[in-house]
Short mmCIF file of C-alpha atoms and ligand atoms in Angstrom, two decimals:
data_model
loop_
_atom_site.label_atom_id
_atom_site.label_comp_id
_atom_site.label_asym_id
_atom_site.label_seq_id
_atom_site.Cartn_x
_atom_site.Cartn_y
_atom_site.Cartn_z
CA UNK A 93 104.81 119.75 111.10
CA UNK A 94 105.45 116.19 111.99
CA UNK A 95 108.21 115.05 114.35
CA UNK A 96 110.46 112.41 113.05
CA UNK A 97 110.03 110.30 116.15
CA UNK A 98 107.41 110.55 118.97
CA UNK A 99 104.39 108.63 120.06
CA UNK A 100 101.83 111.26 118.96
CA UNK A 101 103.24 111.27 115.45
CA UNK A 102 103.24 107.49 115.23
CA UNK A 103 99.68 107.18 116.48
CA UNK A 104 98.48 109.83 113.86
CA UNK A 105 100.33 108.07 111.12
CA UNK A 106 99.07 104.69 111.99
CA UNK A 107 95.53 106.13 111.96
CA UNK A 108 96.17 107.67 108.54
CA UNK A 109 98.05 104.82 106.97
CA UNK A 110 96.82 101.87 109.08
CA UNK A 111 96.26 100.11 105.90
CA UNK A 112 96.95 100.88 102.25
CA UNK A 113 93.22 101.50 101.87
CA UNK A 114 93.81 104.80 103.68
CA UNK A 115 96.41 106.04 101.36
CA UNK A 116 95.71 108.18 98.30
CA UNK A 117 98.20 108.16 95.53
CA UNK A 118 99.66 111.59 94.73
CA UNK A 119 97.30 113.45 97.07
CA UNK A 120 94.27 115.09 95.59
CA UNK A 121 95.96 118.32 94.60
CA UNK A 122 98.64 116.52 92.74
CA UNK A 123 96.13 114.30 90.97
CA UNK A 124 94.43 117.55 89.72
CA UNK A 125 97.62 119.05 88.55
CA UNK A 126 98.79 115.87 86.63
CA UNK A 127 95.48 115.60 84.92
CA UNK A 128 95.41 119.27 83.88
CA UNK A 129 98.89 118.65 82.41
CA UNK A 130 97.62 115.65 80.56
CA UNK A 131 94.77 117.60 79.12
CA UNK A 132 96.90 120.48 78.01
CA UNK A 133 99.39 118.06 76.44
CA UNK A 134 96.86 116.20 74.26
CA UNK A 135 97.19 116.07 70.49
CA UNK A 136 94.70 118.22 68.49
CA UNK A 137 92.34 115.29 67.90
CA UNK A 138 91.29 115.13 71.55
CA UNK A 139 92.51 118.33 73.10
CA UNK A 140 89.60 120.71 72.36
CA UNK A 141 87.02 118.20 73.57
CA UNK A 142 88.81 117.76 77.00
CA UNK A 143 89.81 121.39 77.26
CA UNK A 144 86.20 122.47 76.93
CA UNK A 145 85.55 120.81 80.33
CA UNK A 146 88.98 120.76 81.79
CA UNK A 147 87.80 121.89 85.14
CA UNK A 148 85.24 119.08 85.27
CA UNK A 149 87.83 116.46 84.42
CA UNK A 150 90.55 117.61 86.67
CA UNK A 151 88.14 117.82 89.57
CA UNK A 152 86.52 114.30 89.07
CA UNK A 153 89.83 112.67 88.90
CA UNK A 154 90.03 112.58 92.65
CA UNK A 155 86.64 110.80 92.91
CA UNK A 156 87.87 107.23 93.31
CA UNK A 157 89.66 108.22 96.54
CA UNK A 158 86.39 109.69 97.68
CA UNK A 159 84.59 106.43 96.95
CA UNK A 160 86.93 104.78 99.37
CA UNK A 161 85.93 107.38 102.05
CA UNK A 162 82.24 106.83 101.27
CA UNK A 163 82.69 102.98 101.42
CA UNK A 164 81.51 102.33 97.80
CA UNK A 165 82.01 99.11 96.01
CA UNK A 166 82.14 98.11 92.30
CA UNK A 167 81.98 95.00 90.29
CA UNK A 168 85.49 93.78 91.51
CA UNK A 169 84.63 94.50 95.19
CA UNK A 170 85.32 97.25 97.67
CA UNK A 171 87.10 100.30 96.18
CA UNK A 172 90.34 100.50 98.10
CA UNK A 173 92.24 97.54 96.47
CA UNK A 174 91.42 99.11 93.08
CA UNK A 175 94.24 101.62 93.71
CA UNK A 176 97.38 99.53 93.97
CA UNK A 177 99.10 96.30 93.15
CA UNK A 178 101.53 95.09 95.73
CA UNK A 179 103.64 93.25 93.22
CA UNK A 180 106.03 91.95 95.82
CA UNK A 181 103.30 90.82 98.07
CA UNK A 182 102.99 87.50 95.97
CA UNK A 183 106.50 86.62 97.09
CA UNK A 184 107.54 85.75 93.56
CA UNK A 185 110.98 86.63 92.15
CA UNK A 186 111.41 89.90 90.37
CA UNK A 187 110.30 90.83 87.78
CA UNK A 188 107.19 88.90 88.95
CA UNK A 189 106.70 86.93 85.71
CA UNK A 190 105.01 84.14 87.82
CA UNK A 191 102.25 86.56 88.82
CA UNK A 192 99.38 85.81 86.36
CA UNK A 193 97.98 88.81 84.37
CA UNK A 194 94.43 87.46 84.53
CA UNK A 195 92.51 88.30 87.60
CA UNK A 196 90.80 84.94 87.80
CA UNK A 197 94.11 83.17 87.45
CA UNK A 198 95.56 85.34 90.32
CA UNK A 199 92.64 84.42 92.52
CA UNK A 200 93.10 80.65 91.53
CA UNK A 201 96.72 80.70 92.33
CA UNK A 202 96.95 82.67 95.57
CA UNK A 203 93.33 82.66 96.86
CA UNK A 204 90.78 85.53 96.91
CA UNK A 205 92.09 86.89 100.26
CA UNK A 206 95.69 87.46 99.22
CA UNK A 207 94.74 88.47 95.70
CA UNK A 208 92.44 91.27 97.02
CA UNK A 209 94.99 92.18 99.74
CA UNK A 210 97.63 92.78 97.16
CA UNK A 211 95.33 94.99 95.01
CA UNK A 212 93.58 95.00 91.72
CA UNK A 213 94.80 98.19 89.97
CA UNK A 214 95.48 96.63 86.46
CA UNK A 215 92.07 94.96 86.24
CA UNK A 216 90.22 98.13 87.60
CA UNK A 217 92.00 100.21 85.02
CA UNK A 218 91.00 97.87 82.28
CA UNK A 219 87.37 97.86 83.37
CA UNK A 220 87.22 101.71 83.21
CA UNK A 221 89.16 101.89 79.98
CA UNK A 222 86.54 99.58 78.34
CA UNK A 223 83.76 101.75 79.69
CA UNK A 224 85.44 104.78 78.13
CA UNK A 225 85.72 103.08 74.78
CA UNK A 226 82.02 102.21 75.05
CA UNK A 227 81.12 105.92 75.68
CA UNK A 228 83.23 107.05 72.69
CA UNK A 229 81.61 104.46 70.62
CA UNK A 230 78.16 105.77 71.57
CA UNK A 231 79.23 109.21 70.66
CA UNK A 232 79.93 107.86 67.13
CA UNK A 233 76.50 106.35 66.86
CA UNK A 234 74.60 109.23 68.43
CA UNK A 235 76.38 112.57 68.69
CA UNK A 236 73.30 114.12 70.31
CA UNK A 237 73.61 111.96 73.52
CA UNK A 238 75.04 112.45 76.93
CA UNK A 239 77.85 110.29 75.88
CA UNK A 240 80.26 113.26 75.57
CA UNK A 241 80.07 114.17 79.24
CA UNK A 242 80.07 110.49 80.27
CA UNK A 243 83.27 110.15 78.30
CA UNK A 244 84.83 113.06 79.98
CA UNK A 245 83.77 111.68 83.44
CA UNK A 246 85.15 108.33 82.64
CA UNK A 247 88.25 109.94 81.23
CA UNK A 248 88.74 111.53 84.77
CA UNK A 249 88.20 108.27 86.55
CA UNK A 250 90.61 106.34 84.27
CA UNK A 251 93.15 109.03 84.79
CA UNK A 252 93.10 108.52 88.54
CA UNK A 253 94.02 104.84 88.26
CA UNK A 254 96.68 105.45 85.66
CA UNK A 255 98.21 108.06 87.92
CA UNK A 256 98.01 105.74 90.88
CA UNK A 257 100.00 103.07 88.87
CA UNK A 258 102.90 105.62 88.42
CA UNK A 259 103.22 106.25 92.16
CA UNK A 260 105.98 103.85 93.33
CA UNK A 261 104.41 103.25 96.78
CA UNK A 262 101.32 101.93 95.16
CA UNK A 263 103.34 99.03 93.77
CA UNK A 264 104.89 97.50 96.92
CA UNK A 265 103.74 95.93 100.03
CA UNK A 266 105.58 98.34 102.27
CA UNK A 267 103.48 101.16 100.84
CA UNK A 268 104.35 103.51 103.79
CA UNK A 269 107.97 102.75 104.42
CA UNK A 270 107.08 100.13 107.04
CA UNK A 271 108.58 99.44 109.56
CA UNK A 272 110.89 102.45 110.12
CA UNK A 273 110.08 105.19 107.59
CA UNK A 274 106.34 105.57 108.15
CA UNK A 275 104.80 108.61 106.48
CA UNK A 276 107.07 108.42 103.39
CA UNK A 277 104.02 107.87 101.19
CA UNK A 278 102.60 111.32 101.89
CA UNK A 279 105.91 112.95 102.25
CA UNK A 280 107.00 111.81 98.77
CA UNK A 281 103.73 112.09 96.83
CA UNK A 282 102.23 115.15 98.34
CA UNK A 283 104.30 117.38 100.43
CA UNK A 284 107.49 117.11 98.42
CA UNK A 285 105.62 117.81 95.14
CA UNK A 286 103.53 120.66 96.50
CA UNK A 287 106.42 122.37 98.14
CA UNK A 288 108.25 122.35 94.75
CA UNK A 289 105.29 122.63 92.39
CA UNK A 290 106.23 126.10 90.91
CA UNK A 291 109.68 124.91 89.97
CA UNK A 292 109.27 121.19 88.95
CA UNK A 293 111.33 120.18 85.86
CA UNK A 294 108.93 118.13 83.81
CA UNK A 295 109.25 116.35 80.43
CA UNK A 296 106.71 117.40 77.82
CA UNK A 297 103.61 115.12 77.49
CA UNK A 298 104.49 112.32 74.96
CA UNK A 299 101.91 109.98 73.43
CA UNK A 300 102.93 106.40 73.76
CA UNK A 301 101.28 103.48 72.06
CA UNK A 302 98.93 101.41 74.41
CA UNK A 303 98.34 98.20 72.53
CA UNK A 304 96.78 96.69 75.75
CA UNK A 305 95.81 98.78 78.76
CA UNK A 306 96.26 95.95 81.31
CA UNK A 307 99.83 95.35 80.06
CA UNK A 308 100.48 99.11 80.04
CA UNK A 309 99.57 99.36 83.75
CA UNK A 310 101.54 96.25 84.80
CA UNK A 311 104.59 97.71 83.11
CA UNK A 312 104.11 101.02 84.91
CA UNK A 313 103.79 99.10 88.34
CA UNK A 314 106.94 97.08 87.38
CA UNK A 315 108.78 100.32 86.50
CA UNK A 316 107.75 101.75 89.95
CA UNK A 317 109.81 98.95 91.71
CA UNK A 318 113.18 100.55 90.97
CA UNK A 319 112.30 103.94 92.57
CA UNK A 320 111.16 102.58 95.97
CA UNK A 321 114.66 101.79 97.43
CA UNK A 322 116.01 105.10 96.08
CA UNK A 323 113.16 107.15 97.77
CA UNK A 324 113.64 105.41 101.00
CA UNK A 325 117.41 105.90 100.87
CA UNK A 326 116.84 109.75 100.19
CA UNK A 327 114.50 109.76 103.28
CA UNK A 328 116.89 107.84 105.47
CA UNK A 329 119.81 110.17 104.68
CA UNK A 330 117.60 113.28 105.06
CA UNK A 331 116.53 112.37 108.64
CA UNK A 332 120.04 111.96 109.85
CA UNK A 333 120.60 114.51 112.84
CA UNK A 334 117.07 115.97 112.49
CA UNK A 335 113.97 116.02 114.82
CA UNK A 336 111.38 117.43 112.41
CA UNK A 337 110.13 116.91 108.93
CA UNK A 338 110.72 120.68 108.38
CA UNK A 339 111.96 122.89 105.55
CA UNK A 340 115.54 121.57 106.01
CA UNK A 341 114.36 117.89 105.95
CA UNK A 342 112.38 118.43 102.73
CA UNK A 343 115.33 120.30 101.12
CA UNK A 344 117.66 117.35 101.95
CA UNK A 345 115.01 114.80 100.92
CA UNK A 346 114.69 116.59 97.51
CA UNK A 347 118.38 116.96 96.99
CA UNK A 348 119.08 113.30 97.82
CA UNK A 349 117.16 112.20 94.67
CA UNK A 350 113.51 112.13 95.82
CA UNK A 351 112.53 115.25 93.87
CA UNK A 352 114.10 113.96 90.62
CA UNK A 353 112.07 110.70 90.97
CA UNK A 354 108.89 112.64 91.78
CA UNK A 355 109.35 114.78 88.76
CA UNK A 356 109.93 111.69 86.57
CA UNK A 357 106.92 109.91 87.76
CA UNK A 358 104.71 113.03 87.50
CA UNK A 359 105.80 113.54 83.93
CA UNK A 360 105.37 109.82 83.23
CA UNK A 361 101.83 109.96 84.67
CA UNK A 362 100.72 112.97 82.58
CA UNK A 363 101.98 111.20 79.47
CA UNK A 364 100.41 107.94 80.32
CA UNK A 365 97.06 109.62 80.99
CA UNK A 366 97.11 111.37 77.69
CA UNK A 367 98.16 108.13 75.90
CA UNK A 368 95.36 105.94 77.33
CA UNK A 369 92.77 108.56 76.59
CA UNK A 370 93.97 108.63 72.91
CA UNK A 371 94.10 104.83 72.84
CA UNK A 372 90.55 104.47 74.09
CA UNK A 373 89.35 107.07 71.53
CA UNK A 374 91.27 105.22 68.79
CA UNK A 375 89.83 101.85 69.83
CA UNK A 376 86.27 103.35 69.53
CA UNK A 377 87.05 104.17 65.94
CA UNK A 378 88.14 107.80 66.37
CA UNK A 379 84.60 109.40 66.65
CA UNK A 380 83.96 113.02 66.04
CA UNK A 381 83.98 114.64 69.41
CA UNK A 382 81.47 117.47 68.94
CA UNK A 383 79.07 118.32 71.79
CA UNK A 384 75.34 118.51 70.74
CA UNK A 385 74.48 121.88 69.30
CA UNK A 386 72.32 124.07 71.47
CA UNK A 387 69.39 124.43 69.10
CA UNK A 388 65.86 125.03 70.53
CA UNK A 389 63.78 121.90 70.55
CA UNK A 390 60.30 121.92 68.95
CA UNK A 391 57.37 122.07 71.42
CA UNK A 392 55.13 118.97 70.94
CA UNK A 393 51.43 119.73 71.26
ZN1 ZN B 118 93.93 106.32 94.30
#
């Protein structure tokens, strides 16, 4: 259990959250739970295909966080900035209409250093979305290929970024409650959720239209902004008169409104993941999603 104040706790938290690159949205267990909920809430067009490998998809959803640990890089650069967009980091007036929606324009306007420091989540989500559309398209062309499992893998990876976009602290510069509420990131996204996971009040998964993946992600990140001050306020009130982040702290934090927000964003995440999967499949022309039949191949002599 972490103390509310104290040098040791501060050192540990700085090590853990020294930069946003060390922070994983929702925690791995919560990523798994949200993804499982998205799979179970899918319409009949896509549900049997994803349910057939539900364990595979809900395990691989955590992989982009592990790429950070392993120091992997992709086309856009190192992995960490792919997981957030610190909208307020551009110092533009809310609702950040002056922040360009094209990556090249962002780099041109603010410079590569600031652009990368503020994160690349919408553009990374777009990149993976397009890869998923390509795999679904390959399935339409050749149902006997590996494209089915590739599509499930990319569905998992896309789910990760979509879930990150619904975690309010992945949309602001003070991603860990700096300077005075350090640790709020993990308290909100992981411990609060896991402590209450059996009794969460969640909305049913609803499929929303996704005309454009990048705009969809930008909208989620914009939506996140309203929740940050409310979560910080719930935390601030919960620590009054306390020494430890203990059961009583988490009960107060939940009651002060943090749990309701976690439930809302958890529900929104599951709906968004199911929606982007459906959108990718539709964009690929709604291919038939059968796995190749297991018929013995002919021996060639
Ligand atoms: Zn992440």
